[in-house]
Amino acid sequence: MKCDVVVVGAGPAGSMAAKTAAAAGLDVVMLEKRQEIGDPVRCAEGVGKRVLCEMVKPDPQWIAAEVKGARIYAPDGTRIVMSEGRAGSEVGYVLERKIFDRALAMDAARVGAKVLVKTRALGLLKKDGVPYGVSAMRMGEPLQIEAPLIIGADGVESKVGRWAGIDTALKPKDIHCCAQFLIQDSTIDDEYCEFFLGNNLAPGGYVWAFPKGDKLANVGLGVQGSKSGSGVPVRLLKEFMKSHFPNGKVVEMVAGGDPSSGVIECATADGVMLVGDAAHQTDPITGGGILNAMKAGIIAGEVAVKAISNGNLTKVGLKEYEDRWRTDMAKHIARSYEYKEFFVKLTDNDLNQLIGSLKNEDISKMDLRGMLRVLFKLNPKLLWELRHLVV
Amino acid sequence: MLTVNRYKCCYCGACVGVCPTMSLELVETWLEVSPECKECGICTKICPVGALEVKA
């Protein structure tokens, strides 16, 4: 099989890349090793509404819930509310990723991309060290797909980069180990995303409860890998359930690893671009990765079109991808990484002090950055290390 | 050797992402361990559900 671009992985990053490249007339093949796109999810499914809607038309089929704001709980139980807008102004969606991921893949298919499910990349085809395609296994049969350009959208367990000489292996301190239950409980607030902080609840991370409508919620947690241990996330999640949702019924269970490494040194090689979790384009402090993955996918698709037409698919020829994704999100990711490195050192007392200091402040219309500015003003000593990020 | 408790494994792939020698591969619900595994144990500490163990 021959084509212009092989996309490895049909998550949001891969599908957006495939869609963008195929819509511009390229011959695109997208591989997905699973037999079903989007399942099982490895995601809390929360996403900012505005940026998402700039990239894709919202569809009620994949929106599980729309939330008004977020509540953050300190270890001592002190609660603050963020971005609680005036009536009618919402801050985010909680997605149904199983449907969302499929919809994006179908969009790619609709504009001409070929989608091969149950097809797993085994390695890159190389001639004189330069990749010219992917060797794959499709339903147990070997399959070679020749293409001058490969887009690695193969997620946290990415191999494409490593095959191309980019070391994307994650250190334990740079991955968050997650477990999540989808629960049904009459006490769930259908309108707010909730975040619970505390070193006993989720060391180096946090617990989330994101409503999915009609008294359902994704309740999960992420623990910094270096502070975790065998089976720790699931054990902590069960403890959290006991204390916070004692009557919650677990109707689904998932696990996952979330890259929190900060900005990767390099996301391109000769004939290869990495997008999404494969390129660690997640926000290290929130763990969110959907929007960056989609943005990077679009950029990679656009650069693929140019690079194929001018015939320069070397790392130099793909520099535009590197430049554009960095301009778009690297500064934010780098800043969040510094926040993360600081945040993971905080004691519960520190967290109580920080959140407690906001109790009498009106932060209801602030974003995270605005809130940090206020936090710094109120807790200069504790946050001194971060002063260069706040100004 | 590295053992996978397949009754526990939630096939999330976190272990694959941290493996320094690319010895793990997730094939849908099946975690494959290749002979290149150095039994470093990093994956066992990362596994959210405790499905991995290095046994003597």
PDB file of C-alpha atoms in Angstrom, chain A residues 122-318:
ATOM      1  CA  LEU A 122       5.410  -2.505  14.200  1.00  0.00           C
ATOM      2  CA  GLY A 123       8.184  -0.209  13.051  1.00  0.00           C
ATOM      3  CA  LEU A 124       9.317   2.275  10.456  1.00  0.00           C
ATOM      4  CA  LEU A 125      10.427   1.189   7.008  1.00  0.00           C
ATOM      5  CA  LYS A 126      13.815   2.789   6.495  1.00  0.00           C
ATOM      6  CA  LYS A 127      16.231   3.152   3.617  1.00  0.00           C
ATOM      7  CA  ASP A 128      19.662   4.587   4.416  1.00  0.00           C
ATOM      8  CA  GLY A 129      18.244   5.560   7.797  1.00  0.00           C
ATOM      9  CA  VAL A 130      15.414   7.606   6.295  1.00  0.00           C
ATOM     10  CA  PRO A 131      11.854   6.436   6.972  1.00  0.00           C
ATOM     11  CA  TYR A 132       9.715   5.691   3.932  1.00  0.00           C
ATOM     12  CA  GLY A 133       6.700   4.160   5.610  1.00  0.00           C
ATOM     13  CA  VAL A 134       5.398   1.909   8.322  1.00  0.00           C
ATOM     14  CA  SER A 135       5.411  -1.823   8.696  1.00  0.00           C
ATOM     15  CA  ALA A 136       2.216  -2.921  10.347  1.00  0.00           C
ATOM     16  CA  MET A 137       0.149  -5.887  11.382  1.00  0.00           C
ATOM     17  CA  ARG A 138      -3.452  -5.882  10.245  1.00  0.00           C
ATOM     18  CA  MET A 139      -5.752  -8.537  11.656  1.00  0.00           C
ATOM     19  CA  GLY A 140      -2.719 -10.754  12.160  1.00  0.00           C
ATOM     20  CA  GLU A 141      -1.376 -10.217   8.643  1.00  0.00           C
ATOM     21  CA  PRO A 142       1.713  -8.168   7.829  1.00  0.00           C
ATOM     22  CA  LEU A 143       1.092  -4.973   5.898  1.00  0.00           C
ATOM     23  CA  GLN A 144       3.581  -2.467   4.529  1.00  0.00           C
ATOM     24  CA  ILE A 145       2.432   1.087   3.981  1.00  0.00           C
ATOM     25  CA  GLU A 146       4.863   3.212   2.038  1.00  0.00           C
ATOM     26  CA  ALA A 147       4.658   6.942   2.599  1.00  0.00           C
ATOM     27  CA  PRO A 148       7.266   9.691   2.678  1.00  0.00           C
ATOM     28  CA  LEU A 149       5.702  11.193   5.807  1.00  0.00           C
ATOM     29  CA  ILE A 150       4.642   9.572   9.063  1.00  0.00           C
ATOM     30  CA  ILE A 151       2.651  11.356  11.748  1.00  0.00           C
ATOM     31  CA  GLY A 152       3.055   9.710  15.149  1.00  0.00           C
ATOM     32  CA  ALA A 153      -0.181  10.198  17.100  1.00  0.00           C
ATOM     33  CA  ASP A 154       0.300   7.054  19.125  1.00  0.00           C
ATOM     34  CA  GLY A 155      -0.302   8.470  22.547  1.00  0.00           C
ATOM     35  CA  VAL A 156       1.421   8.017  25.885  1.00  0.00           C
ATOM     36  CA  GLU A 157       2.821   4.676  24.745  1.00  0.00           C
ATOM     37  CA  SER A 158       4.258   6.218  21.563  1.00  0.00           C
ATOM     38  CA  LYS A 159       6.832   4.234  19.643  1.00  0.00           C
ATOM     39  CA  VAL A 160       6.957   6.226  16.415  1.00  0.00           C
ATOM     40  CA  GLY A 161       9.233   8.869  17.911  1.00  0.00           C
ATOM     41  CA  ARG A 162      11.503   6.300  19.494  1.00  0.00           C
ATOM     42  CA  TRP A 163      11.781   4.408  16.219  1.00  0.00           C
ATOM     43  CA  ALA A 164      12.778   7.693  14.574  1.00  0.00           C
ATOM     44  CA  GLY A 165      15.433   8.427  17.192  1.00  0.00           C
ATOM     45  CA  ILE A 166      13.458  10.816  19.424  1.00  0.00           C
ATOM     46  CA  ASP A 167      13.584   9.656  23.036  1.00  0.00           C
ATOM     47  CA  THR A 168      10.026  10.018  24.301  1.00  0.00           C
ATOM     48  CA  ALA A 169      10.318   7.565  27.211  1.00  0.00           C
ATOM     49  CA  LEU A 170       8.783   9.189  30.279  1.00  0.00           C
ATOM     50  CA  LYS A 171      10.569   9.401  33.615  1.00  0.00           C
ATOM     51  CA  PRO A 172       8.406   8.422  36.602  1.00  0.00           C
ATOM     52  CA  LYS A 173       8.313  12.029  37.822  1.00  0.00           C
ATOM     53  CA  ASP A 174       7.006  13.108  34.420  1.00  0.00           C
ATOM     54  CA  ILE A 175       4.007  10.843  34.138  1.00  0.00           C
ATOM     55  CA  HIS A 176       0.856  10.931  36.216  1.00  0.00           C
ATOM     56  CA  CYS A 177      -0.621   7.552  37.012  1.00  0.00           C
ATOM     57  CA  CYS A 178      -4.382   7.723  36.899  1.00  0.00           C
ATOM     58  CA  ALA A 179      -7.416   5.695  37.785  1.00  0.00           C
ATOM     59  CA  GLN A 180     -11.000   6.694  37.191  1.00  0.00           C
ATOM     60  CA  PHE A 181     -14.465   5.410  37.952  1.00  0.00           C
ATOM     61  CA  LEU A 182     -17.583   6.471  36.132  1.00  0.00           C
ATOM     62  CA  ILE A 183     -20.038   6.636  38.991  1.00  0.00           C
ATOM     63  CA  GLN A 184     -23.728   7.150  39.568  1.00  0.00           C
ATOM     64  CA  ASP A 185     -24.594   8.977  42.755  1.00  0.00           C
ATOM     65  CA  SER A 186     -27.522  11.210  43.723  1.00  0.00           C
ATOM     66  CA  THR A 187     -25.128  13.661  45.442  1.00  0.00           C
ATOM     67  CA  ILE A 188     -23.293  14.553  42.218  1.00  0.00           C
ATOM     68  CA  ASP A 189     -23.502  18.206  41.265  1.00  0.00           C
ATOM     69  CA  ASP A 190     -24.268  18.158  37.550  1.00  0.00           C
ATOM     70  CA  GLU A 191     -23.054  21.727  37.002  1.00  0.00           C
ATOM     71  CA  TYR A 192     -19.562  21.919  38.489  1.00  0.00           C
ATOM     72  CA  CYS A 193     -16.228  20.253  37.919  1.00  0.00           C
ATOM     73  CA  GLU A 194     -14.618  19.577  41.263  1.00  0.00           C
ATOM     74  CA  PHE A 195     -10.954  19.279  42.189  1.00  0.00           C
ATOM     75  CA  PHE A 196      -9.700  17.926  45.500  1.00  0.00           C
ATOM     76  CA  LEU A 197      -6.139  18.581  46.628  1.00  0.00           C
ATOM     77  CA  GLY A 198      -4.142  16.803  49.277  1.00  0.00           C
ATOM     78  CA  ASN A 199      -1.049  14.682  49.667  1.00  0.00           C
ATOM     79  CA  ASN A 200      -3.080  11.895  51.213  1.00  0.00           C
ATOM     80  CA  LEU A 201      -5.691  11.990  48.468  1.00  0.00           C
ATOM     81  CA  ALA A 202      -3.423  12.132  45.423  1.00  0.00           C
ATOM     82  CA  PRO A 203       0.303  12.761  46.029  1.00  0.00           C
ATOM     83  CA  GLY A 204       1.664  15.217  43.457  1.00  0.00           C
ATOM     84  CA  GLY A 205      -1.669  15.340  41.675  1.00  0.00           C
ATOM     85  CA  TYR A 206      -5.345  15.799  42.406  1.00  0.00           C
ATOM     86  CA  VAL A 207      -8.696  14.082  42.506  1.00  0.00           C
ATOM     87  CA  TRP A 208     -11.337  15.184  40.034  1.00  0.00           C
ATOM     88  CA  ALA A 209     -15.084  14.753  39.800  1.00  0.00           C
ATOM     89  CA  PHE A 210     -16.383  15.821  36.399  1.00  0.00           C
ATOM     90  CA  PRO A 211     -20.141  15.539  35.893  1.00  0.00           C
ATOM     91  CA  LYS A 212     -21.400  13.643  32.879  1.00  0.00           C
ATOM     92  CA  GLY A 213     -25.043  14.565  33.257  1.00  0.00           C
ATOM     93  CA  ASP A 214     -27.955  12.994  35.079  1.00  0.00           C
ATOM     94  CA  LYS A 215     -26.069  12.236  38.300  1.00  0.00           C
ATOM     95  CA  LEU A 216     -23.163  10.518  36.591  1.00  0.00           C
ATOM     96  CA  ALA A 217     -19.557  11.657  36.980  1.00  0.00           C
ATOM     97  CA  ASN A 218     -16.013  10.723  36.137  1.00  0.00           C
ATOM     98  CA  VAL A 219     -14.336  10.496  39.519  1.00  0.00           C
ATOM     99  CA  GLY A 220     -10.649   9.885  39.199  1.00  0.00           C
ATOM    100  CA  LEU A 221      -7.209  10.847  40.331  1.00  0.00           C
ATOM    101  CA  GLY A 222      -3.676  11.228  39.119  1.00  0.00           C
ATOM    102  CA  VAL A 223      -0.589  10.570  41.214  1.00  0.00           C
ATOM    103  CA  GLN A 224       2.863  11.743  40.178  1.00  0.00           C
ATOM    104  CA  GLY A 225       4.680   8.601  39.027  1.00  0.00           C
ATOM    105  CA  SER A 226       7.653   9.128  41.332  1.00  0.00           C
ATOM    106  CA  LYS A 227       5.261   9.344  44.301  1.00  0.00           C
ATOM    107  CA  SER A 228       3.131   6.422  43.215  1.00  0.00           C
ATOM    108  CA  GLY A 229       3.627   2.706  43.561  1.00  0.00           C
ATOM    109  CA  SER A 230       2.159  -0.525  42.356  1.00  0.00           C
ATOM    110  CA  GLY A 231      -1.619  -0.160  42.367  1.00  0.00           C
ATOM    111  CA  VAL A 232      -1.573   3.054  44.423  1.00  0.00           C
ATOM    112  CA  PRO A 233      -3.958   5.100  42.209  1.00  0.00           C
ATOM    113  CA  VAL A 234      -6.744   2.520  42.358  1.00  0.00           C
ATOM    114  CA  ARG A 235      -6.309   2.046  46.101  1.00  0.00           C
ATOM    115  CA  LEU A 236      -6.455   5.815  46.717  1.00  0.00           C
ATOM    116  CA  LEU A 237      -9.488   6.161  44.476  1.00  0.00           C
ATOM    117  CA  LYS A 238     -11.355   3.512  46.445  1.00  0.00           C
ATOM    118  CA  GLU A 239     -10.500   5.394  49.659  1.00  0.00           C
ATOM    119  CA  PHE A 240     -11.734   8.646  48.141  1.00  0.00           C
ATOM    120  CA  MET A 241     -14.974   6.986  47.103  1.00  0.00           C
ATOM    121  CA  LYS A 242     -15.522   5.802  50.658  1.00  0.00           C
ATOM    122  CA  SER A 243     -15.046   9.269  52.136  1.00  0.00           C
ATOM    123  CA  HIS A 244     -16.739  11.373  49.449  1.00  0.00           C
ATOM    124  CA  PHE A 245     -19.208   9.176  47.547  1.00  0.00           C
ATOM    125  CA  PRO A 246     -19.953   6.321  49.951  1.00  0.00           C
ATOM    126  CA  ASN A 247     -23.099   5.382  48.062  1.00  0.00           C
ATOM    127  CA  GLY A 248     -21.649   5.905  44.594  1.00  0.00           C
ATOM    128  CA  LYS A 249     -22.113   3.041  42.182  1.00  0.00           C
ATOM    129  CA  VAL A 250     -19.175   2.355  39.916  1.00  0.00           C
ATOM    130  CA  VAL A 251     -20.380   1.587  36.409  1.00  0.00           C
ATOM    131  CA  GLU A 252     -17.027   1.767  34.625  1.00  0.00           C
ATOM    132  CA  MET A 253     -13.371   1.676  35.570  1.00  0.00           C
ATOM    133  CA  VAL A 254     -10.402   2.904  33.555  1.00  0.00           C
ATOM    134  CA  ALA A 255      -6.714   3.555  34.161  1.00  0.00           C
ATOM    135  CA  GLY A 256      -4.130   5.605  32.322  1.00  0.00           C
ATOM    136  CA  GLY A 257      -0.809   7.371  32.201  1.00  0.00           C
ATOM    137  CA  ASP A 258      -0.720  11.080  31.482  1.00  0.00           C
ATOM    138  CA  PRO A 259       2.513  12.701  30.277  1.00  0.00           C
ATOM    139  CA  SER A 260       3.498  15.663  32.471  1.00  0.00           C
ATOM    140  CA  SER A 261       7.042  16.129  31.207  1.00  0.00           C
ATOM    141  CA  GLY A 262       6.779  19.679  29.953  1.00  0.00           C
ATOM    142  CA  VAL A 263       7.981  20.698  26.527  1.00  0.00           C
ATOM    143  CA  ILE A 264       9.657  17.939  24.552  1.00  0.00           C
ATOM    144  CA  GLU A 265      13.033  18.821  23.061  1.00  0.00           C
ATOM    145  CA  CYS A 266      12.094  17.844  19.558  1.00  0.00           C
ATOM    146  CA  ALA A 267       8.903  16.586  17.922  1.00  0.00           C
ATOM    147  CA  THR A 268      10.225  16.053  14.404  1.00  0.00           C
ATOM    148  CA  ALA A 269      12.715  13.842  12.634  1.00  0.00           C
ATOM    149  CA  ASP A 270      13.321  13.116   8.950  1.00  0.00           C
ATOM    150  CA  GLY A 271       9.925  12.084   7.600  1.00  0.00           C
ATOM    151  CA  VAL A 272       8.299  12.118  11.041  1.00  0.00           C
ATOM    152  CA  MET A 273       6.140  14.487  13.082  1.00  0.00           C
ATOM    153  CA  LEU A 274       4.816  13.695  16.575  1.00  0.00           C
ATOM    154  CA  VAL A 275       1.488  15.084  17.776  1.00  0.00           C
ATOM    155  CA  GLY A 276      -0.553  14.995  20.993  1.00  0.00           C
ATOM    156  CA  ASP A 277       0.429  12.790  23.943  1.00  0.00           C
ATOM    157  CA  ALA A 278       3.115  11.212  21.727  1.00  0.00           C
ATOM    158  CA  ALA A 279       4.784  14.649  21.776  1.00  0.00           C
ATOM    159  CA  HIS A 280       3.940  15.209  25.469  1.00  0.00           C
ATOM    160  CA  GLN A 281       1.791  18.188  24.483  1.00  0.00           C
ATOM    161  CA  THR A 282      -0.275  17.856  27.661  1.00  0.00           C
ATOM    162  CA  ASP A 283      -0.547  20.590  30.268  1.00  0.00           C
ATOM    163  CA  PRO A 284       1.620  19.337  33.160  1.00  0.00           C
ATOM    164  CA  ILE A 285      -0.435  20.996  35.879  1.00  0.00           C
ATOM    165  CA  THR A 286      -3.963  20.123  34.750  1.00  0.00           C
ATOM    166  CA  GLY A 287      -3.133  17.023  32.753  1.00  0.00           C
ATOM    167  CA  GLY A 288      -5.402  18.295  29.982  1.00  0.00           C
ATOM    168  CA  GLY A 289      -4.324  17.281  26.511  1.00  0.00           C
ATOM    169  CA  ILE A 290      -7.270  17.130  24.128  1.00  0.00           C
ATOM    170  CA  LEU A 291      -7.156  20.681  22.820  1.00  0.00           C
ATOM    171  CA  ASN A 292      -3.378  20.797  22.369  1.00  0.00           C
ATOM    172  CA  ALA A 293      -3.521  17.434  20.630  1.00  0.00           C
ATOM    173  CA  MET A 294      -6.143  18.696  18.211  1.00  0.00           C
ATOM    174  CA  LYS A 295      -4.291  21.948  17.550  1.00  0.00           C
ATOM    175  CA  ALA A 296      -1.030  20.086  16.930  1.00  0.00           C
ATOM    176  CA  GLY A 297      -2.862  17.666  14.646  1.00  0.00           C
ATOM    177  CA  ILE A 298      -4.208  20.525  12.555  1.00  0.00           C
ATOM    178  CA  ILE A 299      -0.784  22.173  12.349  1.00  0.00           C
ATOM    179  CA  ALA A 300       0.871  18.872  11.407  1.00  0.00           C
ATOM    180  CA  GLY A 301      -1.758  18.285   8.728  1.00  0.00           C
ATOM    181  CA  GLU A 302      -1.177  21.731   7.247  1.00  0.00           C
ATOM    182  CA  VAL A 303       2.588  21.342   7.301  1.00  0.00           C
ATOM    183  CA  ALA A 304       2.235  17.887   5.726  1.00  0.00           C
ATOM    184  CA  VAL A 305       0.428  19.450   2.779  1.00  0.00           C
ATOM    185  CA  LYS A 306       3.190  21.989   2.205  1.00  0.00           C
ATOM    186  CA  ALA A 307       6.046  19.555   2.761  1.00  0.00           C
ATOM    187  CA  ILE A 308       4.607  16.965   0.386  1.00  0.00           C
ATOM    188  CA  SER A 309       4.056  19.576  -2.300  1.00  0.00           C
ATOM    189  CA  ASN A 310       7.562  21.013  -2.068  1.00  0.00           C
ATOM    190  CA  GLY A 311       9.118  17.590  -1.622  1.00  0.00           C
ATOM    191  CA  ASN A 312      11.234  18.437   1.412  1.00  0.00           C
ATOM    192  CA  LEU A 313      10.335  15.940   4.124  1.00  0.00           C
ATOM    193  CA  THR A 314      13.550  16.122   6.066  1.00  0.00           C
ATOM    194  CA  LYS A 315      13.580  17.384   9.614  1.00  0.00           C
ATOM    195  CA  VAL A 316      14.506  20.790   8.184  1.00  0.00           C
ATOM    196  CA  GLY A 317      11.580  20.633   5.780  1.00  0.00           C
ATOM    197  CA  LEU A 318       9.245  19.910   8.711  1.00  0.00           C
TER     198      LEU A 318
END
